[in-house]
Structure formats: C-alpha cells, structure tokens
XYZ file of C-alpha atoms in Angstrom:
582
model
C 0.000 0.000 0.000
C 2.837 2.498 0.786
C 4.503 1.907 -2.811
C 1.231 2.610 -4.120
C 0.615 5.688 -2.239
C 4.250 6.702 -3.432
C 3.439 5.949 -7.375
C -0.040 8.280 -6.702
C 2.660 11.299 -5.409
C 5.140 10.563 -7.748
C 2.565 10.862 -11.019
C 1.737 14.093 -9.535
C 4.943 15.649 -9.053
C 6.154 14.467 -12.678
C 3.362 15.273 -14.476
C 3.659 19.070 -12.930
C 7.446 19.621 -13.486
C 6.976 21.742 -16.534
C 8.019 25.346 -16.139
C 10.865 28.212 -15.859
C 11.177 31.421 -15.223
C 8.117 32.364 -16.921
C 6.754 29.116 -16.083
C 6.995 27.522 -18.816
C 10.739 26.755 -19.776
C 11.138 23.034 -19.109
C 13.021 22.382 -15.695
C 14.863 18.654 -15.457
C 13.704 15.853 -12.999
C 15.335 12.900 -11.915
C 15.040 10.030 -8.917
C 11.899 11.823 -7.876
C 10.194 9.979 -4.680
C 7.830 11.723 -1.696
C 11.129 11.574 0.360
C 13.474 13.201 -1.834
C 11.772 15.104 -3.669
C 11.388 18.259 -1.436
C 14.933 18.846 -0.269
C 16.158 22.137 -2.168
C 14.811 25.296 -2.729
C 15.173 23.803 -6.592
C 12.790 21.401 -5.830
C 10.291 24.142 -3.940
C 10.241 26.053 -7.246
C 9.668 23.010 -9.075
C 6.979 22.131 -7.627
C 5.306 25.057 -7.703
C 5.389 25.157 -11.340
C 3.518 21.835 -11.537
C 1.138 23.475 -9.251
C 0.849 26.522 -11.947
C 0.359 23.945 -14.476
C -2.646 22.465 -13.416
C -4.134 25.936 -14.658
C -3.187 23.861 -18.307
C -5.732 21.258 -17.840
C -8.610 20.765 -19.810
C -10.835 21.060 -16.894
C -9.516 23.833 -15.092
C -8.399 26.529 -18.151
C -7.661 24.725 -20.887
C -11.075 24.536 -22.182
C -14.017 23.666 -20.288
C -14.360 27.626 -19.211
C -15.830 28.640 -22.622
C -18.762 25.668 -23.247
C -21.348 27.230 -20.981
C -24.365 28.532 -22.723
C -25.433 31.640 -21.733
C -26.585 35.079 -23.208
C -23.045 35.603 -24.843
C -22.422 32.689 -26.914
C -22.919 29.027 -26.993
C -21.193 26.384 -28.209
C -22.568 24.997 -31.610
C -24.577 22.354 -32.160
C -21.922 20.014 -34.228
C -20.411 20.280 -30.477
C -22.772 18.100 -28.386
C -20.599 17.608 -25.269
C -23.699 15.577 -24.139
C -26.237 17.995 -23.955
C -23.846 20.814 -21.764
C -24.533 23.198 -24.792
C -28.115 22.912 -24.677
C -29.107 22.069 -21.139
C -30.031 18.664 -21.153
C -26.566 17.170 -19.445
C -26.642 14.909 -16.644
C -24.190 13.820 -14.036
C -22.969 11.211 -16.326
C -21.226 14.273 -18.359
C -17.807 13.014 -18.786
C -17.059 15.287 -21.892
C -16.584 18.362 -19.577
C -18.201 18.178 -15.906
C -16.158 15.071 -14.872
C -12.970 16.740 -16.306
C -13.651 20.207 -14.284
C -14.483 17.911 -11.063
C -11.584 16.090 -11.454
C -8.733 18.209 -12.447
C -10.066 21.008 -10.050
C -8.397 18.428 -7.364
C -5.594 17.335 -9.126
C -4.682 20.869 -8.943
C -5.748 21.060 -5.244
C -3.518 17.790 -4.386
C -0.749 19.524 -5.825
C -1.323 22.825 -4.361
C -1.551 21.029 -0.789
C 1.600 18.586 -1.656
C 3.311 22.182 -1.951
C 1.875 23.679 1.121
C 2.399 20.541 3.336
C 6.020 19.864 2.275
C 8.041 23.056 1.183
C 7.449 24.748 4.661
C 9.960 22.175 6.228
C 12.884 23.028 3.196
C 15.892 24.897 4.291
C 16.161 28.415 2.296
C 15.045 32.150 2.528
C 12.631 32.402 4.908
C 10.697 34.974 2.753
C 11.275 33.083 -1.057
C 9.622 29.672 1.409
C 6.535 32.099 2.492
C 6.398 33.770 -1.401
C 6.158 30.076 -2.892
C 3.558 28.466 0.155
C 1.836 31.393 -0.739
C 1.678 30.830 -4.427
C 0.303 27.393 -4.046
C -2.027 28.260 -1.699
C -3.406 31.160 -4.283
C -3.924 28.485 -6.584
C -5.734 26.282 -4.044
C -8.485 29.334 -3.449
C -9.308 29.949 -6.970
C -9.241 26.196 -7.695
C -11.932 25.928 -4.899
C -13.330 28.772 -5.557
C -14.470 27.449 -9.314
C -15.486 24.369 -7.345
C -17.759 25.629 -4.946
C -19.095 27.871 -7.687
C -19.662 25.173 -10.055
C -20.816 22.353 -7.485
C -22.134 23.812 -3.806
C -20.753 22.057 -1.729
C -18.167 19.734 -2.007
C -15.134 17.631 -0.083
C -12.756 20.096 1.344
C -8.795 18.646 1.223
C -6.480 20.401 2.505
C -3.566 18.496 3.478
C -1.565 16.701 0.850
C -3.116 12.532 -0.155
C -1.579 10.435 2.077
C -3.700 6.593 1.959
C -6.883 5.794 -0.071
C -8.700 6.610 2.997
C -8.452 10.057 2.569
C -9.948 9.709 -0.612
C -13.440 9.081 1.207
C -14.212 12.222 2.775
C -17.731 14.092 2.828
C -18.841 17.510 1.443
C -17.574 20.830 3.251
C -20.385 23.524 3.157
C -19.512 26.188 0.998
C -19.576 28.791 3.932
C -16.762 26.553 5.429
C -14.790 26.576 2.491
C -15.387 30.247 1.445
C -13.567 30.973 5.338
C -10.897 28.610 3.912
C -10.284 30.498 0.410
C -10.670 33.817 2.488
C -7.704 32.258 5.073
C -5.905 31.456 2.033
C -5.605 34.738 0.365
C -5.025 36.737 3.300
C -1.909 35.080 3.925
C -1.410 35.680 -0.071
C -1.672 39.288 0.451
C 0.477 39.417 3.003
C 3.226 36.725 1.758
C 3.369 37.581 -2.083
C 5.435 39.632 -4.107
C 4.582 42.970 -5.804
C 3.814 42.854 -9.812
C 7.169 43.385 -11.479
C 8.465 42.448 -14.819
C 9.575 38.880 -13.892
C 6.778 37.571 -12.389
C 4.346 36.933 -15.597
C 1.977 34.803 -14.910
C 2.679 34.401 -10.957
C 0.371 35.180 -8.272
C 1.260 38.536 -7.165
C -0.039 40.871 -3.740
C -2.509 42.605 -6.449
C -3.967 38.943 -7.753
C -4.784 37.658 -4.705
C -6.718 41.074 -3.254
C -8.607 40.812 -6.748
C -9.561 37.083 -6.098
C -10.346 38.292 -2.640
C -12.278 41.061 -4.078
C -14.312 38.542 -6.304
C -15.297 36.158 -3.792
C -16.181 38.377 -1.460
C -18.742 39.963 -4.679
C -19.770 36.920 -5.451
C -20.556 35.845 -1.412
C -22.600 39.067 -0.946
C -24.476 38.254 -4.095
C -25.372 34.659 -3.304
C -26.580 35.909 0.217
C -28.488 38.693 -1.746
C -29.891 36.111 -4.247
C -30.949 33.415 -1.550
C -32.497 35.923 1.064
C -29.886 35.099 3.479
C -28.437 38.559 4.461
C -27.752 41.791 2.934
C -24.428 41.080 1.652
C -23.118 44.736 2.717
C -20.105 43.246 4.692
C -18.940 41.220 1.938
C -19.747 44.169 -0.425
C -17.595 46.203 1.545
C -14.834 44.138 1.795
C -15.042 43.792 -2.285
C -15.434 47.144 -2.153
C -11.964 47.526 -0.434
C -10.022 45.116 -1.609
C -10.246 46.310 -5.495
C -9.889 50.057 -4.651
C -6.209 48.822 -3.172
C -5.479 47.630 -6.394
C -6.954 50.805 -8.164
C -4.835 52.796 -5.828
C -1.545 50.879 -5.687
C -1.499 52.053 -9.664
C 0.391 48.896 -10.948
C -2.230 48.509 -14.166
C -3.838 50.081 -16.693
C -6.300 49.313 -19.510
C -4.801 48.885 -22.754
C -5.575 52.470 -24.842
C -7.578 50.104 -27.275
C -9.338 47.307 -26.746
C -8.312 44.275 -29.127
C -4.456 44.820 -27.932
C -5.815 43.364 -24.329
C -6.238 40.542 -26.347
C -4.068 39.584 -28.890
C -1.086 37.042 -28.921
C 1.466 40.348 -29.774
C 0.729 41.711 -26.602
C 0.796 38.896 -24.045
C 1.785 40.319 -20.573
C 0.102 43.776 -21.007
C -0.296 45.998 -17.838
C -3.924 45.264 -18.221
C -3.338 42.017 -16.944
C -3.668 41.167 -13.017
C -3.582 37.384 -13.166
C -3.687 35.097 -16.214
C -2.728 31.360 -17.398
C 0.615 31.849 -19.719
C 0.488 29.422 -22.676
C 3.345 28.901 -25.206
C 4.263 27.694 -28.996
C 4.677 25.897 -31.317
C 5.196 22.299 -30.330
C 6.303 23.048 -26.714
C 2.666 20.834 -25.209
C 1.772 23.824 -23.309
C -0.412 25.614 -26.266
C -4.185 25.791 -25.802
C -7.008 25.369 -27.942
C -8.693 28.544 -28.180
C -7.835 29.697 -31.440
C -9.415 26.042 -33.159
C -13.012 26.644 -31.112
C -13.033 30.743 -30.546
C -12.205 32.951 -33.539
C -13.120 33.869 -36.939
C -13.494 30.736 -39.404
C -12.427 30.773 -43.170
C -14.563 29.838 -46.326
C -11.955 26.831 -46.397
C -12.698 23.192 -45.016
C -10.767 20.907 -42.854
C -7.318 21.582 -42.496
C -6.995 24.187 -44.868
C -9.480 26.522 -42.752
C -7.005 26.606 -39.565
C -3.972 27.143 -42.418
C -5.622 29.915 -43.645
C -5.998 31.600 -39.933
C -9.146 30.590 -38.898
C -10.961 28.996 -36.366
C -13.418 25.570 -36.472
C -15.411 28.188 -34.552
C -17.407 25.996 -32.097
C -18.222 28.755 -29.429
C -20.218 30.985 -31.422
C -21.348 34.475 -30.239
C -25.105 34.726 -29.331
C -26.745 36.782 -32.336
C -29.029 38.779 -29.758
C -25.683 39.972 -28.161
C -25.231 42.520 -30.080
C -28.236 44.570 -28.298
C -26.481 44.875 -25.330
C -24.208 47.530 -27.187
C -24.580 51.115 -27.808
C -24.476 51.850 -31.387
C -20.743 54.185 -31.063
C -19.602 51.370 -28.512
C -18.524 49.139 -32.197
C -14.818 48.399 -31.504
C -15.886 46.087 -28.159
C -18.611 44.569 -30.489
C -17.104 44.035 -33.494
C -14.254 42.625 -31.730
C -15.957 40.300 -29.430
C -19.024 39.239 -31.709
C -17.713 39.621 -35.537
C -19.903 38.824 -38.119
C -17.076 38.174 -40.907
C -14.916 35.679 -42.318
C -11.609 35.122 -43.545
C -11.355 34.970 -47.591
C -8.723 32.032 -47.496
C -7.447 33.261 -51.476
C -6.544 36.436 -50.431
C -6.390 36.395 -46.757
C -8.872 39.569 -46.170
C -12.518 39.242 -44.532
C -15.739 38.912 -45.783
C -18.713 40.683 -44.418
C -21.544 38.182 -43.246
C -24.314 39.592 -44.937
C -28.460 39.531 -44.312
C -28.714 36.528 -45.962
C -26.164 34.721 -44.662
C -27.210 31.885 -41.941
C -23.483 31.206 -40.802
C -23.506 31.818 -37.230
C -21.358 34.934 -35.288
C -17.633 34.715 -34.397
C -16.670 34.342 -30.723
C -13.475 36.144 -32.056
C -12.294 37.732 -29.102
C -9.111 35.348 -28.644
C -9.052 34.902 -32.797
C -5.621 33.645 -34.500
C -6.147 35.967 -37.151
C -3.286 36.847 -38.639
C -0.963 33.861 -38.808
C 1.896 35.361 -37.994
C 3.823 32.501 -36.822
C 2.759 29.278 -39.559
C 3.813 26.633 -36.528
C 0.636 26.980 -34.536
C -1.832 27.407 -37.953
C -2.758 23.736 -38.398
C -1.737 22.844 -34.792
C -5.451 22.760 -33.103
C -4.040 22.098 -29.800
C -0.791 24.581 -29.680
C -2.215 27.843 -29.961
C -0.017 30.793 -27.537
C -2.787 33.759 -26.511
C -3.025 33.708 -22.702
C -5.955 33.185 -20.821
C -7.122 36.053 -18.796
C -8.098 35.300 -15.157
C -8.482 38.834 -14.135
C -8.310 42.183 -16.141
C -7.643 45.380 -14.621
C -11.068 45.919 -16.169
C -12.381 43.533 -13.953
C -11.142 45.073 -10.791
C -12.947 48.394 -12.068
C -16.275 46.773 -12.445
C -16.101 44.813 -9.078
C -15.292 48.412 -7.532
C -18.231 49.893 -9.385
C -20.907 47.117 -8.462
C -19.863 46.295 -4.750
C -19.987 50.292 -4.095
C -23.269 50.513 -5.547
C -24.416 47.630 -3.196
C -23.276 48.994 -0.135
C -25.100 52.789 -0.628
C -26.139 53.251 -4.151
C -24.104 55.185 -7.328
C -21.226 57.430 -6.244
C -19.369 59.131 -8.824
C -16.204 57.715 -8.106
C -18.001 54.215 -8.816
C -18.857 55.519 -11.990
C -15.798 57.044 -13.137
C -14.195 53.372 -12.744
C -16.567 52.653 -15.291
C -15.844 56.154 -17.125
C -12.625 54.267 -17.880
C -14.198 51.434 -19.592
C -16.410 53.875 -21.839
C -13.373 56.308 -22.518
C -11.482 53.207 -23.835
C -14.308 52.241 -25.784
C -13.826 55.586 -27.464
C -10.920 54.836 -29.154
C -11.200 53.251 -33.057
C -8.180 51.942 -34.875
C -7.451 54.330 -37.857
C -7.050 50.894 -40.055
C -10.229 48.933 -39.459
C -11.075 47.685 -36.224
C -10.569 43.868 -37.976
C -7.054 44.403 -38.945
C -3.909 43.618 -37.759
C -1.200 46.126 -38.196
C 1.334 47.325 -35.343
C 1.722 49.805 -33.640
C -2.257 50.965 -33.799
C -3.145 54.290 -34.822
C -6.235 55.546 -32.468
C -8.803 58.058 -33.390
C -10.847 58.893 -30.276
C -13.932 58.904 -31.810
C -16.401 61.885 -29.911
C -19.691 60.063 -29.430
C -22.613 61.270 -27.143
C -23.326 57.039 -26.837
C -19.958 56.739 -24.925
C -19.859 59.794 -23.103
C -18.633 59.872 -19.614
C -21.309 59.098 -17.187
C -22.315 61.710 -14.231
C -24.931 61.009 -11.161
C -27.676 62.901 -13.031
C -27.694 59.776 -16.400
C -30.704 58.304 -15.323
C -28.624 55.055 -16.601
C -26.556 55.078 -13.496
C -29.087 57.821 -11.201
C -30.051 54.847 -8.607
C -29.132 51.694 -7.157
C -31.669 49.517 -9.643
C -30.451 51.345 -12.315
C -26.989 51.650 -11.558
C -26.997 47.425 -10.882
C -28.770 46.997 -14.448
C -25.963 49.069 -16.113
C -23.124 46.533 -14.873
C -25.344 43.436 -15.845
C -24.967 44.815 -19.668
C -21.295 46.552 -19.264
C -19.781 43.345 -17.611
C -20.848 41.179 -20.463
C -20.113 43.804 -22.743
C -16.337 44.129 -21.263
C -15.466 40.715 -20.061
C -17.676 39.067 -22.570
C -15.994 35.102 -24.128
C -13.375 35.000 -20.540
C -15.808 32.820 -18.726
C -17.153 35.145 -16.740
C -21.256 35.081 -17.709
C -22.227 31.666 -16.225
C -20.750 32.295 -12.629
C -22.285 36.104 -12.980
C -25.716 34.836 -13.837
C -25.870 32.289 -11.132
C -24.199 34.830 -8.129
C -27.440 37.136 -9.416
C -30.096 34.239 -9.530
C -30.612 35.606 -12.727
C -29.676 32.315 -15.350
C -32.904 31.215 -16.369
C -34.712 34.374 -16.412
C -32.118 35.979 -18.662
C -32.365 33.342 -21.141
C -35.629 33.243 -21.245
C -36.179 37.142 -21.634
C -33.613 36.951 -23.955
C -35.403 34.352 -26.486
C -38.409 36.061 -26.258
C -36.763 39.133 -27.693
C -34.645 37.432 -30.376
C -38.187 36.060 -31.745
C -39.168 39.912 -31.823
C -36.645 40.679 -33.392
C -37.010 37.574 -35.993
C -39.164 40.128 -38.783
C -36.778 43.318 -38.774
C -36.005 43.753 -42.093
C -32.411 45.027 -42.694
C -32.185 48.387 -44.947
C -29.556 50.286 -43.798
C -26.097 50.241 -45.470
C -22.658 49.041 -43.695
C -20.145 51.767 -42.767
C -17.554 51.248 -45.182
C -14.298 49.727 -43.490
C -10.712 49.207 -44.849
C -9.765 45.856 -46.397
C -13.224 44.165 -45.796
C -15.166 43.271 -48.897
C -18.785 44.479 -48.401
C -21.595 41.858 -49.309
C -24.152 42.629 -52.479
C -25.761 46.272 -51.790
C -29.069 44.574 -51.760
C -28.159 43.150 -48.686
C -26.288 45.377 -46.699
C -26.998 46.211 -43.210
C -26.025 47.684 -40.196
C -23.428 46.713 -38.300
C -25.131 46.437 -35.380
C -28.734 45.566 -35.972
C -28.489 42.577 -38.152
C -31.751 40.518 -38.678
C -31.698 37.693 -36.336
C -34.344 35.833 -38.405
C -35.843 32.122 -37.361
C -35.906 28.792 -39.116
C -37.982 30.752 -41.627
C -36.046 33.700 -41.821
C -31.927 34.598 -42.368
C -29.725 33.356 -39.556
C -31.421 30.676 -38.100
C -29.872 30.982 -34.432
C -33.586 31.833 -32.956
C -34.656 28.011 -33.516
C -31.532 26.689 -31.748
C -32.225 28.752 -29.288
C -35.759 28.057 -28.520
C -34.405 24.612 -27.733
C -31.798 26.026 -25.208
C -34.076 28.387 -23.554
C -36.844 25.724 -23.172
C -34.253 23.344 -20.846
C -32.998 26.087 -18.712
C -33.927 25.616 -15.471
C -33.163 27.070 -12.090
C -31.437 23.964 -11.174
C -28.894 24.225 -13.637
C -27.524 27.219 -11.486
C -25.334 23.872 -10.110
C -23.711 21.335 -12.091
C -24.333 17.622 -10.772
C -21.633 16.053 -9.012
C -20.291 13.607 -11.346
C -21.777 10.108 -10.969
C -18.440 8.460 -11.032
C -16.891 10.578 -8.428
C -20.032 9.846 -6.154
C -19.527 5.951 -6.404
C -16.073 6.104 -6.182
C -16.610 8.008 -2.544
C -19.867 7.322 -1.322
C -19.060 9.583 1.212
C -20.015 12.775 -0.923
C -23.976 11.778 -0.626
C -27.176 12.547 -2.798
C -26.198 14.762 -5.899
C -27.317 18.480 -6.240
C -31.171 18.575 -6.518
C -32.808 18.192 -10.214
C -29.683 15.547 -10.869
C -30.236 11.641 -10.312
C-alpha cells in the first residue's frame, strides 16, 4: 500500500514539473520519490510550477471555461458535449463536468503537496513564504471554481496520504469560502509585488482581486438566496479592489483588441492570467481552433488559412447589449465576418447569410507565426483570469451595493467607456502594429455623471453593470458564474429568447459603414453593423430556432452542475447529488 501511495505522489509531481522562469521553460527531474523530492529550494520552485500547471488542464483553463451557454455565446450544435450546450446534461457528463471535477483536485492535491512539504525546506525564509503562498493562491481559486460550479463539495487540505483520505464528505460552501478567504489573506500578506519577472505568478494585487471577487460573489449569493444583505462582503469587495486601483500597478490597454491579442501577451492590463506557449512546446491551448473567426476553407486548410473551427459561437441577440458608437468592443468580441482564405482579407456576413457569429475575441487571425496554424491544440494567446477591467467593475458594483451610485463608482466605469472611445485608424478587424487611435467623440460613450438616469439609482446603476460586464469581459468565462451569483440564469435566457423572436421580422435596410480591407456583401443586402436581422428557421440566420431549444431546458437547477456520478460511487461519502440531478 505504501509503494502505491508513493506511485499516486510521484505521477503528480512528474506530471507538474513543466516550467521556468516564466513558467513555462522546461526544468529537469530525476530520482523523484515523496522523500526526496522536497529537499532544495530547486525542488520548492519546481513544484510550484507543476502546481501553476494544473491551470493547463482541460478542466480547469484549458477549455471547459468557454462551453457554458449563456446570453453571450454558446457552443454549436456540431459540439454536443452531451447535452452541456443545450441544457439537457446529466451527471454522467464526462465530456466536460467530470474533467472540471476532477482536475479542479488534481490541482488542489498539488497545491496542498506544496503547502504541506516546502514549509519544512531549508532556504530564505521569505522566497519559502512567497512560494507556500503561491500554491495556496492556486488552491483558493481552484476551490473557488469548485464551490461555484458544485455547492458544496469535499474540502482537502492536506496533501493525499492513503486511499482513505480519498473518502471524505462535502464541506459547506460557507466553510470553504472561510478557507479560500484564510488562504488569500496570507497571499496578500506573503506575495510579491507585480514586477516584470513575475508573468503569470500570483502577485499581492492577484490575490486582493480574487479576494475582491469572492467576497462579490458571497454578498451576491446571500443577496440572491435571502440570506443577508451582503453589505459586509460588499464592503470588503469594495476595499479590496480600490487597493489595487490605488496601488497604480495597471492600466487598460488604450484600445481594446491589444488586451487581447497574442502580440501583446503580458500587457499591464493584466492582473492574473494562465501563460500558454508555442509551437510544439505541449503547453499551447485550444482557443484559437473553437473561438475565432473561421475561413470559407474546409478541414485543415481553414485553420492554415488563420481561422478557427469556430465551435463557441457568439449569441446573435448579443449585439443589443451595445450602444451603437460602442462598435470596436462589439465588433471585436461578436464579428460577423470571415476570412477569404485566397486572399487572406474578410468577408462581411451579410443579411442573408445563416453562418452563425464569431466568438473572435481570442481569434488567431493573422498567422503570424505558420507553426501553430494547423496545430489545433498549440495555440499561444493567454488566458485572462483577471483584467484590470475587472477590478474596475467589481469596484463599481460592490460600491453601488453597499449605498447606491457614487461618482467615483462611476468614473471606474468612465474608464471602460473612454477606452471604448478609441477606433483603430485601419479597421477595427485588422492587424497592423503599432495601432493608430482616433478617439472617436460620441454622445453614446460619453462619460457618465450622477444625473444619467442610466446610473441615477441603485436599480439602475446594478442593471448598467449586468450589460457593461458582459459587454467588457464578454468570451473569458465570466457570464455563467455572474448569472448564477445574481439568480438571474434562467430568467435571462428566457427574456432573452423572447426578444430574439421579436426581433425575428426586422427587415435590414440600412447600409454598412464602409471599413478598410473588408469586402462588403451585395448592396441589396447590406446592413447595419449592429442591428443585423436575427431571423428564425424561416427567416436569415437561423440561431432563434436553436435557441428556442436552449431556452426551453434552462432551469433554475442548472444554477449547479451535478456532481459527477463516477466521483459519487467512487466516494460514497459525498452523498445525494445536487437537486434536479439523479
């Protein structure tokens, strides 16, 4: 039994040790056991990079954070994952829900290997805090998904020592949420300031954002379930992410896209993200094959050409939730074009087109670097966690919680609008570096005061960030845990159908603004860029009858995923699964 417990340890350590200074330069391993194994300050580091690199699997960020439908996008119906895309999965999902359940706690096993076993390594007293406190960042926002995902569930927090402690019932999620909160603290505390050499690590600022989102999303669940006010978590949210603001360490990006795209990895936008690398290295990811803009090429020769299988596709009612001068987030985020594979440029989707929208926010358009084109798996964008964006609207909506709209909330958001301002001289769809900005003057993206009845009172201040957090953080995997913290999942989908099959008989007339190196469709057909017909099996686009099949499973159940059936009989311990789930 103790060999076996020994092999379990010693798959976990080797399948970690992958990472560098930047996490991600491959480090060598030899003779690894439990015993010998943490004896060095070599072999702390190491294993916190295995820690970081549960971030890499599929269930955790590598691709299971993007398949959730929900107001934003969906993935497409050539994607069944057994019925996650359309609300008909059960707890015998082991496309995606078994993979999130169980790599969450490989990730957590690692995290606590660290925790438990680095402390008694001879070196720096403050490097041994910085790295405990690393893994022990990771173990919060690995439970943190969990907890958001499941409810409740088994709460390990010392490293796997026998199969016994394999069998261990479900924590409540108040008990755990103390835990996270524990964990961070000594984060904030322990870790090191953002400099230039710590891309991709847990930093003082990360863990006061995480702090400052689960303390939002706390206040919102007691809010939701009519078990307090929330206004000491709110205020704690509140705090935490005005540290951040204050401390001055970030920045939004002067345009939009370049918070995005691969040539700007690392931006001072960024407050905590999963680094990714290529080509051929194993530690690429795949959202370029299922989020970006596909090509009129098949197979093969559509990811050569740049593009994208597309298989999260945006939701074609999205588009509403935009003002008509805020086009650079939309067009970005939900683009209604495709790549021309003989000459490389984009084609307008027209009226009459029933190809769905591009998720493109992450898209691999241009292919600047042929080794990750036709690699599906091996694609090098990284995968924001937390924006500085973020922090802003977590500021803005725990404020307004606590006492209502203050301008200072809204001029966080002010900062969001002004950047939305700013159009790229050559197109928002191309590519060229360094961008040339216009700041484009619009009354729809003026700055907001107390007296815009948009933002003039609590209701209408809290319906403001509904729309401008999807219309910021839109395709990061943000919408699903939002919906469910507001008790809002069902009723937003719902609402939302009803107005897409409104919507179904608007006839397009009006012409596209014209746009460099974008071929326009027929004139007969031109439209908007922003109010394209949605139309119904009937009509253009098609979406509105797929949808009418999501909407119709939605229920408020499905504001938890069931605990997978496999993990249940393999520890009986964890009980009867989450109600609405056999």
């Amino acid at each position: 039994m103790k060999n076996k417990i020994k092999y379990l340890f010693l798959v976990v350590l080797v399948s970690g040790f992958v990472g560098c200074s930047d996490l991600l330069d491959e480090v060598p391993v030899s003779d690894l056991s439990i015993e010998n194994s943490f004896k060095t300050e070599a072999d702390a580091i190491a294993a916190i990079v295995g820690v970081y690199s549960s971030l890499h699997l599929e269930g955790v960020y590598g691709k299971s954070q993007s398949l959730f439908s929900t107001d934003e996008h969906n993935a497409g119906s050539k994607v069944p994952l057994s019925g996650l895309n359309t609300f008909n999965f059960t707890a015998d999902n082991v496309e995606v829900i078994l993979p999130i359940w169980r790599d969450h706690y490989k990730g957590i096993n690692r995290a606590n290997l660290s925790i438990t076993r680095i402390p008694s390594i001879d070196m720096d007293v403050d490097e041994r805090n910085t790295l405990v406190a690393e893994a022990k960042f990771i173990r919060a926002l690995l439970y943190f998904n969990l907890i958001r995902y499941f409810g409740d569930v088994p709460y390990k927090e010392a490293e796997t020592t026998s199969f016994s402690d394999l069998n261990i019932p479900r924590t409540s999620v108040a008990t755990i949420y103390e835990n996270i909160i524990e964990d961070l603290e000594y984060g904030v505390v322990h870790l090191k300031v953002k400099n230039a050499f710590l891309a991709g690590h847990a930093t003082q600022d990360a863990a006061k954002t995480l702090l400052a989102s689960v303390y939002l999303t706390r206040g919102s669940m007691a809010r939701r379930n009519n078990t307090g006010d929330g206004i000491a978590d709110f205020t704690f949210a509140a705090r935490y992410s005005k540290e951040v603001i204050d401390a001055n360490r970030y920045s939004l990006c002067p345009y939009f896209p370049d918070a995005f795209i691969v040539q700007n990895k690392n931006n001072d936008e960024i407050v905590f993200d999963v680094q990714f690398k290529s080509p051929g290295l194993g530690v690429g990811n795949t959202i370029g094959l299922n989020m970006g803009i596909p090509s009129d090429a098949s197979g093969i020769d559509n990811l050569s050409a740049g593009g994208s299988q597309g298989a999260i596709r945006a939701n074609p009612y999205h588009q509403y939730y935009y003002d008509e001068a805020d086009s650079v987030r939309l067009q970005w985020t939900d683009a209604r074009i495709k790549i021309v594979s003989a000459t490389g440029k984009f084609r307008r989707l027209s009226a009459v087109d029933k190809e769905p929208v591009s998720a493109a926010k992450f898209r691999r358009y241009p292919v600047r670097s042929p080794g990750y084109a036709i690699q599906t798996n091996d694609y090098d964008v990284n995968w924001p966690i937390f924006r500085y964006a973020e922090v802003l609207l977590i500021y803005a909506e725990a404020t307004n919680e606590i006492n209502g709209p203050t301008q200072p909330a809204i001029d966080a958001l002010n900062q969001l609008r002004g950047r939305a301002r700013n159009v790229n001289a050559s197109g928002v769809h191309a590519d060229v570096l360094p961008r040339t900005l216009i700041l484009q003057n619009s009354i729809g993206l003026a700055n907001l005061t107390l007296s815009n009845p948009l933002v003039s009172s609590q209701a209408a201040f809290r319906d403001y960030i509904f729309y401008e957090r999807s219309r910021e953080l839109s395709q990061e995997g943000k919408r699903w845990f939002d919906l469910v913290r507001w008790g809002s999942l069902k009723t937003t989908l719902r609402n939302m159908i009803n107005k897409m099959n409104a919507k179904s008989l608007e006839v397009p007339v009006v012409q596209w603004p014209p746009l460099p190196g974008i071929t326009q469709p027929p004139s007969t057909t031109t439209i908007l860029w922003k109010r394209y017909w949605i139309g119904n099996s009937s009509g253009n686009n098609g979406q509105t009858e797929e949808w009418n099949k999501i909407t119709s499973n939605v229920q408020d159940f499905h504001m938890l995923l069931p605990i997978p059936n496999a993990e249940r009989l393999a520890n009986p311990s964890i009980g009867p699964n989450n109600p609405g789930y056999n």
